[in-house]
Amino acid sequence: MPRKVIIIGSGCAGCTAALYAARANLNPLMIEGTEPGGQLTITSDVENYPGFPKGILGPELMNLMKEQSVRFGTDVISEEVTKVDFSQRPFKVWVGEKLYEGETVIISTGASAMWLGLESEKKLWGKGVSACATCDAFFFKNQHVVVVGGGDTAMEEATFLAKFASKVTVVHRRHELRASKIMQKRALDNPKINFVWDTVVEEVKDVSQGKVTAVTFKNIKNGEKKDFACDGLFIAIGHKPNTELFKGQLALDKKGYIAMKKLPSMATDIPGVFACGDVQDAIYRQAVTAAGTGCTAAIDAERFLSHNE
Ligand code: NDP
């Protein structure tokens, strides 16, 4: 028997979709994926999720969300989807050799922040290295932070960080920003923000102290290296939606995000396949917005089922 709803991914969007689908008596199957709980499991304190005035640890919040969805009848499997076939209903979802069929599918595979790929960056992640100013700027009050990147995200993060930090240094690998003119101007005009051009970050210090004390800059024009003291490092070099699995199955936009039908609905171009969370959102990317779209996707799936039964 096909499942009524299969949810692929288990971050804020997936867990919320599971909770709503379960409470609609649809007994959803949630396939967790390789990073159960999604991006919040690699952050520390979450202080902007409503309902937690004292903040909550990301992994703890995700455990609670999963527990809540299971309480109402979500079945969870801790595996990774390896292949899908959305060409006809019921939709086919494989985990290795094992085939699951679903009358509807909700995709919530999220996006991953792109990283510089440094060993020190990985070790200090969550200890001064972050990819989300909205989440972490508050921890850098009156401190000096470095932002890497030259796009809209970097400008937005720098401008937001400048409300808290005493100084923000944007380091960009070229001498020309990629960001839109208006976002550039906002950052360039901000007296707290300064720019270091033609430069990359080669190392984050100090792993032995377990916190950020400096970054090693390398000027790519003259090869000169220097340590630059700072208290935090924000990586803003883009995000990659986790949509490899869906290429050729449903419409993606030119950046690889799932292309959605017009709001208000979380419908993709295939009737019965819905998407929610960061896999379809390049702009807001917040836990609470992901959860909101997860709720919407589950309601859409339920309505689709009742219209198509
Ligand atoms: P972008 O791809 O636009 O920019 C990424 C930036 O990071 C580029 O400047 C790039 O340099 C740099 N970069 C990439 N890889 C590296 C690396 N390994 N080392 C150093 N630097 C690197 O991504 P964004 O996240 O900024 O934006 C994504 C999309 O979201 C855009 O379309 C943007 O307009 C949109 N957006 C809109 C916002 C808004 O309207 N409020 C806010 C935020 C994003 P280079 O320029 O040399 O390639």
mmCIF file of C-alpha atoms and ligand atoms in Angstrom:
data_model
loop_
_atom_site.group_PDB
_atom_site.id
_atom_site.type_symbol
_atom_site.label_atom_id
_atom_site.label_comp_id
_atom_site.label_asym_id
_atom_site.label_seq_id
_atom_site.Cartn_x
_atom_site.Cartn_y
_atom_site.Cartn_z
ATOM 1 C CA MET A 1 0.000 0.000 0.000
ATOM 2 C CA PRO A 2 1.392 3.421 -0.868
ATOM 3 C CA ARG A 3 1.868 5.850 2.002
ATOM 4 C CA LYS A 4 -0.397 8.895 1.968
ATOM 5 C CA VAL A 5 2.554 11.221 2.503
ATOM 6 C CA ILE A 6 6.291 10.679 2.227
ATOM 7 C CA ILE A 7 8.463 13.487 3.583
ATOM 8 C CA ILE A 8 12.056 13.637 2.387
ATOM 9 C CA GLY A 9 14.244 15.515 4.884
ATOM 10 C CA SER A 10 13.908 16.207 8.596
ATOM 11 C CA GLY A 11 14.863 19.815 9.313
ATOM 12 C CA CYS A 12 12.414 22.447 10.579
ATOM 13 C CA ALA A 13 10.347 22.234 7.387
ATOM 14 C CA GLY A 14 10.231 18.424 7.265
ATOM 15 C CA CYS A 15 9.426 17.983 10.955
ATOM 16 C CA THR A 16 6.674 20.595 10.825
ATOM 17 C CA ALA A 17 5.199 19.012 7.688
ATOM 18 C CA ALA A 18 5.328 15.650 9.508
ATOM 19 C CA LEU A 19 3.608 17.088 12.579
ATOM 20 C CA TYR A 20 0.758 18.565 10.538
ATOM 21 C CA ALA A 21 0.392 15.515 8.295
ATOM 22 C CA ALA A 22 0.393 13.229 11.349
ATOM 23 C CA ARG A 23 -2.237 15.317 13.089
ATOM 24 C CA ALA A 24 -4.344 15.066 9.924
ATOM 25 C CA ASN A 25 -4.253 11.276 10.414
ATOM 26 C CA LEU A 26 -2.093 10.711 7.362
ATOM 27 C CA ASN A 27 0.550 8.615 9.204
ATOM 28 C CA PRO A 28 3.424 10.187 7.222
ATOM 29 C CA LEU A 29 6.743 8.523 6.574
ATOM 30 C CA MET A 30 9.678 10.873 7.153
ATOM 31 C CA ILE A 31 12.977 9.806 5.636
ATOM 32 C CA GLU A 32 15.546 11.688 7.675
ATOM 33 C CA GLY A 33 18.532 11.855 5.355
ATOM 34 C CA THR A 34 22.237 12.123 6.121
ATOM 35 C CA GLU A 35 21.929 15.193 8.339
ATOM 36 C CA PRO A 36 18.927 14.402 10.566
ATOM 37 C CA GLY A 37 17.477 17.621 11.928
ATOM 38 C CA GLY A 38 19.047 19.701 9.177
ATOM 39 C CA GLN A 39 21.048 22.889 9.471
ATOM 40 C CA LEU A 40 19.970 23.704 13.035
ATOM 41 C CA THR A 41 21.830 20.666 14.309
ATOM 42 C CA ILE A 42 25.093 22.368 13.394
ATOM 43 C CA THR A 43 24.324 25.624 15.161
ATOM 44 C CA SER A 44 24.562 26.243 18.883
ATOM 45 C CA ASP A 45 22.085 28.628 20.510
ATOM 46 C CA VAL A 46 18.886 29.443 18.656
ATOM 47 C CA GLU A 47 17.503 32.661 20.092
ATOM 48 C CA ASN A 48 15.047 33.667 17.401
ATOM 49 C CA TYR A 49 12.674 30.713 17.398
ATOM 50 C CA PRO A 50 9.439 31.948 18.980
ATOM 51 C CA GLY A 51 8.471 30.277 22.227
ATOM 52 C CA PHE A 52 11.961 29.952 23.679
ATOM 53 C CA PRO A 53 12.619 33.251 25.468
ATOM 54 C CA LYS A 54 15.864 31.941 26.935
ATOM 55 C CA GLY A 55 16.994 30.409 23.635
ATOM 56 C CA ILE A 56 17.484 26.737 22.924
ATOM 57 C CA LEU A 57 20.293 24.657 21.477
ATOM 58 C CA GLY A 58 19.725 23.842 17.787
ATOM 59 C CA PRO A 59 20.033 20.046 18.203
ATOM 60 C CA GLU A 60 17.683 20.144 21.206
ATOM 61 C CA LEU A 61 15.059 22.099 19.253
ATOM 62 C CA MET A 62 15.255 19.578 16.428
ATOM 63 C CA ASN A 63 14.914 16.622 18.813
ATOM 64 C CA LEU A 64 11.795 18.231 20.260
ATOM 65 C CA MET A 65 10.323 18.843 16.796
ATOM 66 C CA LYS A 66 10.939 15.242 15.805
ATOM 67 C CA GLU A 67 9.501 13.940 19.089
ATOM 68 C CA GLN A 68 6.391 16.052 18.568
ATOM 69 C CA SER A 69 5.846 14.706 15.042
ATOM 70 C CA VAL A 70 6.386 11.099 16.206
ATOM 71 C CA ARG A 71 3.904 11.558 19.053
ATOM 72 C CA PHE A 72 1.112 12.037 16.526
ATOM 73 C CA GLY A 73 2.033 9.110 14.308
ATOM 74 C CA THR A 74 4.968 9.955 12.050
ATOM 75 C CA ASP A 75 7.115 6.973 11.091
ATOM 76 C CA VAL A 76 10.764 7.934 10.803
ATOM 77 C CA ILE A 77 13.508 6.117 8.993
ATOM 78 C CA SER A 78 17.101 7.199 9.448
ATOM 79 C CA GLU A 79 18.231 6.592 5.910
ATOM 80 C CA GLU A 80 18.979 8.588 2.816
ATOM 81 C CA VAL A 81 16.796 8.648 -0.288
ATOM 82 C CA THR A 82 18.875 7.494 -3.237
ATOM 83 C CA LYS A 83 16.447 7.823 -6.149
ATOM 84 C CA VAL A 84 12.970 9.133 -6.931
ATOM 85 C CA ASP A 85 10.530 8.702 -9.777
ATOM 86 C CA PHE A 86 7.790 11.313 -9.894
ATOM 87 C CA SER A 87 6.589 10.432 -13.416
ATOM 88 C CA GLN A 88 3.322 8.941 -12.132
ATOM 89 C CA ARG A 89 1.336 8.415 -8.958
ATOM 90 C CA PRO A 90 1.929 6.780 -6.604
ATOM 91 C CA PHE A 91 5.351 8.430 -6.574
ATOM 92 C CA LYS A 92 8.358 6.184 -6.091
ATOM 93 C CA VAL A 93 11.060 6.862 -3.535
ATOM 94 C CA TRP A 94 14.008 4.507 -3.114
ATOM 95 C CA VAL A 95 16.288 4.070 -0.154
ATOM 96 C CA GLY A 96 18.953 1.874 -1.711
ATOM 97 C CA GLU A 97 17.108 -1.207 -2.991
ATOM 98 C CA LYS A 98 14.052 -0.569 -0.853
ATOM 99 C CA LEU A 99 11.117 1.079 -2.631
ATOM 100 C CA TYR A 100 8.532 3.275 -0.894
ATOM 101 C CA GLU A 101 5.481 4.599 -2.677
ATOM 102 C CA GLY A 102 3.599 7.758 -1.787
ATOM 103 C CA GLU A 103 0.339 9.322 -2.923
ATOM 104 C CA THR A 104 2.026 12.632 -2.176
ATOM 105 C CA VAL A 105 5.624 13.632 -1.505
ATOM 106 C CA ILE A 106 6.853 16.606 0.480
ATOM 107 C CA ILE A 107 10.422 17.597 -0.289
ATOM 108 C CA SER A 108 12.283 19.292 2.553
ATOM 109 C CA THR A 109 15.905 18.464 1.820
ATOM 110 C CA GLY A 110 17.097 21.971 2.658
ATOM 111 C CA ALA A 111 20.176 23.790 1.484
ATOM 112 C CA SER A 112 23.732 23.752 2.669
ATOM 113 C CA ALA A 113 25.836 26.821 3.309
ATOM 114 C CA MET A 114 28.940 26.809 1.181
ATOM 115 C CA TRP A 115 32.170 26.721 3.116
ATOM 116 C CA LEU A 116 35.687 27.780 2.364
ATOM 117 C CA GLY A 117 36.772 24.198 2.959
ATOM 118 C CA LEU A 118 39.408 24.897 5.632
ATOM 119 C CA GLU A 119 40.114 22.426 8.413
ATOM 120 C CA SER A 120 40.279 25.292 10.971
ATOM 121 C CA GLU A 121 36.944 26.677 9.729
ATOM 122 C CA LYS A 122 35.323 23.305 10.400
ATOM 123 C CA LYS A 123 36.860 22.994 13.865
ATOM 124 C CA LEU A 124 35.719 26.490 14.915
ATOM 125 C CA TRP A 125 32.266 26.205 13.379
ATOM 126 C CA GLY A 126 29.762 27.308 16.036
ATOM 127 C CA LYS A 127 32.673 28.662 18.115
ATOM 128 C CA GLY A 128 32.990 31.986 16.340
ATOM 129 C CA VAL A 129 32.596 30.784 12.756
ATOM 130 C CA SER A 130 29.048 31.074 11.414
ATOM 131 C CA ALA A 131 27.092 31.294 8.171
ATOM 132 C CA CYS A 132 24.075 33.109 9.591
ATOM 133 C CA ALA A 133 24.257 36.663 10.893
ATOM 134 C CA THR A 134 20.537 36.731 11.701
ATOM 135 C CA CYS A 135 21.146 33.778 14.015
ATOM 136 C CA ASP A 136 24.474 34.730 15.570
ATOM 137 C CA ALA A 137 25.115 38.494 15.275
ATOM 138 C CA PHE A 138 23.805 39.020 18.773
ATOM 139 C CA PHE A 139 26.779 37.092 20.202
ATOM 140 C CA PHE A 140 29.225 39.605 18.720
ATOM 141 C CA LYS A 141 28.113 42.787 20.504
ATOM 142 C CA ASN A 142 30.944 45.350 20.476
ATOM 143 C CA GLN A 143 33.310 42.876 18.852
ATOM 144 C CA HIS A 144 35.157 42.829 15.552
ATOM 145 C CA VAL A 145 33.943 40.392 12.921
ATOM 146 C CA VAL A 146 35.063 39.458 9.433
ATOM 147 C CA VAL A 147 32.593 38.607 6.647
ATOM 148 C CA VAL A 148 33.750 36.642 3.585
ATOM 149 C CA GLY A 149 31.992 37.207 0.242
ATOM 150 C CA GLY A 150 31.010 39.897 -2.215
ATOM 151 C CA GLY A 151 27.385 39.060 -3.002
ATOM 152 C CA ASP A 152 24.061 40.282 -1.626
ATOM 153 C CA THR A 153 24.250 37.868 1.291
ATOM 154 C CA ALA A 154 27.648 39.202 2.353
ATOM 155 C CA MET A 155 26.408 42.813 2.158
ATOM 156 C CA GLU A 156 23.249 41.969 4.048
ATOM 157 C CA GLU A 157 25.137 40.014 6.716
ATOM 158 C CA ALA A 158 27.715 42.803 7.110
ATOM 159 C CA THR A 159 25.022 45.478 7.416
ATOM 160 C CA PHE A 160 23.115 43.416 9.954
ATOM 161 C CA LEU A 161 26.271 42.590 11.933
ATOM 162 C CA ALA A 162 27.202 46.283 12.053
ATOM 163 C CA LYS A 163 24.169 46.859 14.290
ATOM 164 C CA PHE A 164 25.873 44.761 16.963
ATOM 165 C CA ALA A 165 29.593 44.578 16.277
ATOM 166 C CA SER A 166 31.974 47.470 16.852
ATOM 167 C CA LYS A 167 33.614 46.830 13.489
ATOM 168 C CA VAL A 168 32.896 44.654 10.453
ATOM 169 C CA THR A 169 35.520 43.839 7.839
ATOM 170 C CA VAL A 170 34.308 42.408 4.542
ATOM 171 C CA VAL A 171 36.956 40.408 2.734
ATOM 172 C CA HIS A 172 36.365 39.747 -0.958
ATOM 173 C CA ARG A 173 38.471 37.783 -3.420
ATOM 174 C CA ARG A 174 38.108 40.391 -6.182
ATOM 175 C CA HIS A 175 38.073 44.173 -6.296
ATOM 176 C CA GLU A 176 34.514 44.335 -7.537
ATOM 177 C CA LEU A 177 31.422 43.310 -5.610
ATOM 178 C CA ARG A 178 28.871 40.956 -7.104
ATOM 179 C CA ALA A 179 26.092 42.373 -4.905
ATOM 180 C CA SER A 180 23.298 44.578 -6.275
ATOM 181 C CA LYS A 181 24.159 48.287 -6.335
ATOM 182 C CA ILE A 182 21.721 49.187 -3.589
ATOM 183 C CA MET A 183 23.066 46.560 -1.186
ATOM 184 C CA GLN A 184 26.643 47.553 -2.041
ATOM 185 C CA LYS A 185 25.917 51.187 -1.313
ATOM 186 C CA ARG A 186 24.347 50.403 2.022
ATOM 187 C CA ALA A 187 27.460 48.498 3.124
ATOM 188 C CA LEU A 188 29.988 50.884 1.574
ATOM 189 C CA ASP A 189 28.322 53.886 3.240
ATOM 190 C CA ASN A 190 28.227 52.263 6.674
ATOM 191 C CA PRO A 191 31.005 53.784 8.801
ATOM 192 C CA LYS A 192 31.376 50.574 10.800
ATOM 193 C CA ILE A 193 32.070 48.466 7.692
ATOM 194 C CA ASN A 194 35.403 48.409 5.897
ATOM 195 C CA PHE A 195 36.581 46.305 2.954
ATOM 196 C CA VAL A 196 39.669 44.267 2.211
ATOM 197 C CA TRP A 197 39.928 43.535 -1.524
ATOM 198 C CA ASP A 198 41.582 40.845 -3.637
ATOM 199 C CA THR A 199 41.996 38.739 -0.547
ATOM 200 C CA VAL A 200 41.063 35.265 0.627
ATOM 201 C CA VAL A 201 40.993 33.694 4.081
ATOM 202 C CA GLU A 202 43.589 30.952 4.354
ATOM 203 C CA GLU A 203 43.181 29.954 7.976
ATOM 204 C CA VAL A 204 41.067 30.666 11.040
ATOM 205 C CA LYS A 205 42.826 30.931 14.384
ATOM 206 C CA ASP A 206 42.934 29.716 17.090
ATOM 207 C CA VAL A 207 41.837 26.082 17.075
ATOM 208 C CA SER A 208 43.894 25.324 20.205
ATOM 209 C CA GLN A 209 41.928 27.949 22.171
ATOM 210 C CA GLY A 210 38.596 26.778 20.725
ATOM 211 C CA LYS A 211 37.623 30.300 19.633
ATOM 212 C CA VAL A 212 38.243 32.782 16.846
ATOM 213 C CA THR A 213 41.110 35.172 17.569
ATOM 214 C CA ALA A 214 42.306 35.996 14.041
ATOM 215 C CA VAL A 215 42.127 35.013 10.389
ATOM 216 C CA THR A 216 45.052 34.660 8.014
ATOM 217 C CA PHE A 217 44.529 36.796 4.929
ATOM 218 C CA LYS A 218 46.273 36.166 1.644
ATOM 219 C CA ASN A 219 46.322 38.888 -0.975
ATOM 220 C CA ILE A 220 45.842 37.050 -4.248
ATOM 221 C CA LYS A 221 47.546 39.765 -6.300
ATOM 222 C CA ASN A 222 50.888 39.872 -4.473
ATOM 223 C CA GLY A 223 50.698 36.668 -2.391
ATOM 224 C CA GLU A 224 51.260 38.610 0.830
ATOM 225 C CA LYS A 225 49.929 36.940 3.974
ATOM 226 C CA LYS A 226 49.025 38.472 7.315
ATOM 227 C CA ASP A 227 47.136 37.605 10.455
ATOM 228 C CA PHE A 228 44.169 39.858 11.094
ATOM 229 C CA ALA A 229 42.799 39.953 14.638
ATOM 230 C CA CYS A 230 39.032 39.462 14.985
ATOM 231 C CA ASP A 231 36.439 37.765 17.207
ATOM 232 C CA GLY A 232 34.221 36.109 14.622
ATOM 233 C CA LEU A 233 34.107 34.969 11.023
ATOM 234 C CA PHE A 234 30.939 34.919 8.914
ATOM 235 C CA ILE A 235 31.039 32.925 5.717
ATOM 236 C CA ALA A 236 28.641 34.400 3.150
ATOM 237 C CA ILE A 237 29.688 32.822 -0.117
ATOM 238 C CA GLY A 238 26.328 31.337 -1.054
ATOM 239 C CA HIS A 239 24.136 28.345 -0.376
ATOM 240 C CA LYS A 240 23.575 25.206 -2.363
ATOM 241 C CA PRO A 241 20.083 23.688 -2.423
ATOM 242 C CA ASN A 242 20.058 19.933 -1.904
ATOM 243 C CA THR A 243 18.277 19.072 -5.137
ATOM 244 C CA GLU A 244 20.672 16.663 -6.907
ATOM 245 C CA LEU A 245 18.147 13.892 -6.381
ATOM 246 C CA PHE A 246 15.382 15.770 -8.182
ATOM 247 C CA LYS A 247 17.182 16.860 -11.346
ATOM 248 C CA GLY A 248 15.102 15.789 -14.334
ATOM 249 C CA GLN A 249 12.158 14.935 -12.070
ATOM 250 C CA LEU A 250 10.676 18.349 -11.436
ATOM 251 C CA ALA A 251 11.319 21.969 -12.372
ATOM 252 C CA LEU A 252 14.257 23.702 -10.719
ATOM 253 C CA ASP A 253 15.122 27.381 -11.084
ATOM 254 C CA LYS A 254 18.406 28.514 -12.576
ATOM 255 C CA LYS A 255 20.156 28.360 -9.206
ATOM 256 C CA GLY A 256 18.998 24.795 -8.611
ATOM 257 C CA TYR A 257 16.234 25.580 -6.081
ATOM 258 C CA ILE A 258 12.886 23.874 -6.584
ATOM 259 C CA ALA A 259 10.722 26.095 -8.754
ATOM 260 C CA MET A 260 7.430 26.657 -6.988
ATOM 261 C CA LYS A 261 4.023 27.316 -8.399
ATOM 262 C CA LYS A 262 2.570 30.630 -7.420
ATOM 263 C CA LEU A 263 1.998 31.287 -3.734
ATOM 264 C CA PRO A 264 -0.035 30.743 -1.630
ATOM 265 C CA SER A 265 0.807 27.085 -2.038
ATOM 266 C CA MET A 266 3.856 24.900 -1.697
ATOM 267 C CA ALA A 267 3.082 23.061 -4.954
ATOM 268 C CA THR A 268 5.827 22.156 -7.398
ATOM 269 C CA ASP A 269 5.162 21.655 -11.099
ATOM 270 C CA ILE A 270 4.094 18.066 -10.388
ATOM 271 C CA PRO A 271 0.617 17.781 -8.822
ATOM 272 C CA GLY A 272 0.993 15.918 -5.529
ATOM 273 C CA VAL A 273 4.655 16.820 -5.002
ATOM 274 C CA PHE A 274 5.194 19.707 -2.600
ATOM 275 C CA ALA A 275 8.345 21.416 -1.349
ATOM 276 C CA CYS A 276 9.073 23.470 1.741
ATOM 277 C CA GLY A 277 11.945 25.048 3.629
ATOM 278 C CA ASP A 278 15.302 26.110 2.267
ATOM 279 C CA VAL A 279 15.196 23.773 -0.731
ATOM 280 C CA GLN A 280 12.804 26.284 -2.310
ATOM 281 C CA ASP A 281 13.863 29.466 -0.496
ATOM 282 C CA ALA A 282 17.021 31.369 -1.403
ATOM 283 C CA ILE A 283 15.932 34.523 0.404
ATOM 284 C CA TYR A 284 14.633 34.110 3.974
ATOM 285 C CA ARG A 285 16.244 30.827 5.085
ATOM 286 C CA GLN A 286 15.081 31.025 8.708
ATOM 287 C CA ALA A 287 14.025 28.156 10.955
ATOM 288 C CA VAL A 288 10.668 29.768 11.529
ATOM 289 C CA THR A 289 9.997 30.461 7.844
ATOM 290 C CA ALA A 290 10.989 26.864 7.023
ATOM 291 C CA ALA A 291 8.607 25.586 9.691
ATOM 292 C CA GLY A 292 5.858 27.835 8.283
ATOM 293 C CA THR A 293 6.241 26.446 4.775
ATOM 294 C CA GLY A 294 6.359 22.909 6.211
ATOM 295 C CA CYS A 295 2.948 23.497 7.753
ATOM 296 C CA THR A 296 1.627 24.905 4.466
ATOM 297 C CA ALA A 297 2.984 21.950 2.469
ATOM 298 C CA ALA A 298 1.267 19.442 4.780
ATOM 299 C CA ILE A 299 -2.058 21.278 4.518
ATOM 300 C CA ASP A 300 -1.646 21.368 0.719
ATOM 301 C CA ALA A 301 -0.897 17.618 0.665
ATOM 302 C CA GLU A 302 -3.942 16.857 2.785
ATOM 303 C CA ARG A 303 -6.200 18.926 0.505
ATOM 304 C CA PHE A 304 -4.674 17.324 -2.580
ATOM 305 C CA LEU A 305 -5.439 13.875 -1.146
ATOM 306 C CA SER A 306 -9.010 14.728 -0.286
ATOM 307 C CA HIS A 307 -9.611 16.164 -3.788
ATOM 308 C CA ASN A 308 -8.012 13.199 -5.515
ATOM 309 C CA GLU A 309 -9.343 10.264 -3.559
HETATM 310 P P1 NDP B 1 26.331 34.852 -4.651
HETATM 311 O O1 NDP B 1 26.637 33.627 -5.407
HETATM 312 O O2 NDP B 1 25.597 35.957 -5.310
HETATM 313 O O3 NDP B 1 27.709 35.502 -4.133
HETATM 314 C C1 NDP B 1 28.676 34.708 -3.540
HETATM 315 C C2 NDP B 1 29.888 35.596 -3.241
HETATM 316 O O4 NDP B 1 30.853 34.798 -2.559
HETATM 317 C C3 NDP B 1 30.555 36.125 -4.509
HETATM 318 O O5 NDP B 1 30.979 37.442 -4.292
HETATM 319 C C4 NDP B 1 31.736 35.189 -4.699
HETATM 320 O O6 NDP B 1 32.867 35.810 -5.270
HETATM 321 C C5 NDP B 1 32.075 34.810 -3.277
HETATM 322 N N1 NDP B 1 32.665 33.478 -3.195
HETATM 323 C C6 NDP B 1 32.162 32.312 -3.697
HETATM 324 N N2 NDP B 1 32.965 31.280 -3.386
HETATM 325 C C7 NDP B 1 34.003 31.822 -2.681
HETATM 326 C C8 NDP B 1 35.148 31.260 -2.072
HETATM 327 N N3 NDP B 1 35.396 29.949 -2.121
HETATM 328 N N4 NDP B 1 36.000 32.091 -1.437
HETATM 329 C C9 NDP B 1 35.755 33.415 -1.374
HETATM 330 N N5 NDP B 1 34.680 34.003 -1.920
HETATM 331 C C10 NDP B 1 33.814 33.213 -2.565
HETATM 332 O O7 NDP B 1 25.596 34.342 -3.325
HETATM 333 P P2 NDP B 1 24.712 35.148 -2.275
HETATM 334 O O8 NDP B 1 24.434 34.201 -1.180
HETATM 335 O O9 NDP B 1 25.329 36.446 -1.947
HETATM 336 O O10 NDP B 1 23.360 35.437 -3.054
HETATM 337 C C11 NDP B 1 22.588 34.356 -3.577
HETATM 338 C C12 NDP B 1 21.340 34.909 -4.248
HETATM 339 O O11 NDP B 1 20.422 35.370 -3.273
HETATM 340 C C13 NDP B 1 21.632 36.089 -5.168
HETATM 341 O O12 NDP B 1 20.804 36.000 -6.280
HETATM 342 C C14 NDP B 1 21.269 37.271 -4.345
HETATM 343 O O13 NDP B 1 20.901 38.380 -5.132
HETATM 344 C C15 NDP B 1 20.113 36.736 -3.530
HETATM 345 N N6 NDP B 1 19.992 37.464 -2.265
HETATM 346 C C16 NDP B 1 19.134 38.513 -2.204
HETATM 347 C C17 NDP B 1 19.003 39.234 -1.046
HETATM 348 C C18 NDP B 1 18.052 40.354 -1.009
HETATM 349 O O14 NDP B 1 17.576 40.752 -2.044
HETATM 350 N N7 NDP B 1 17.747 40.885 0.160
HETATM 351 C C19 NDP B 1 19.779 38.928 0.156
HETATM 352 C C20 NDP B 1 20.683 37.826 -0.023
HETATM 353 C C21 NDP B 1 20.769 37.129 -1.196
HETATM 354 P P3 NDP B 1 32.874 36.278 -6.800
HETATM 355 O O15 NDP B 1 32.047 37.508 -6.837
HETATM 356 O O16 NDP B 1 34.322 36.519 -7.072
HETATM 357 O O17 NDP B 1 32.308 35.133 -7.571
#
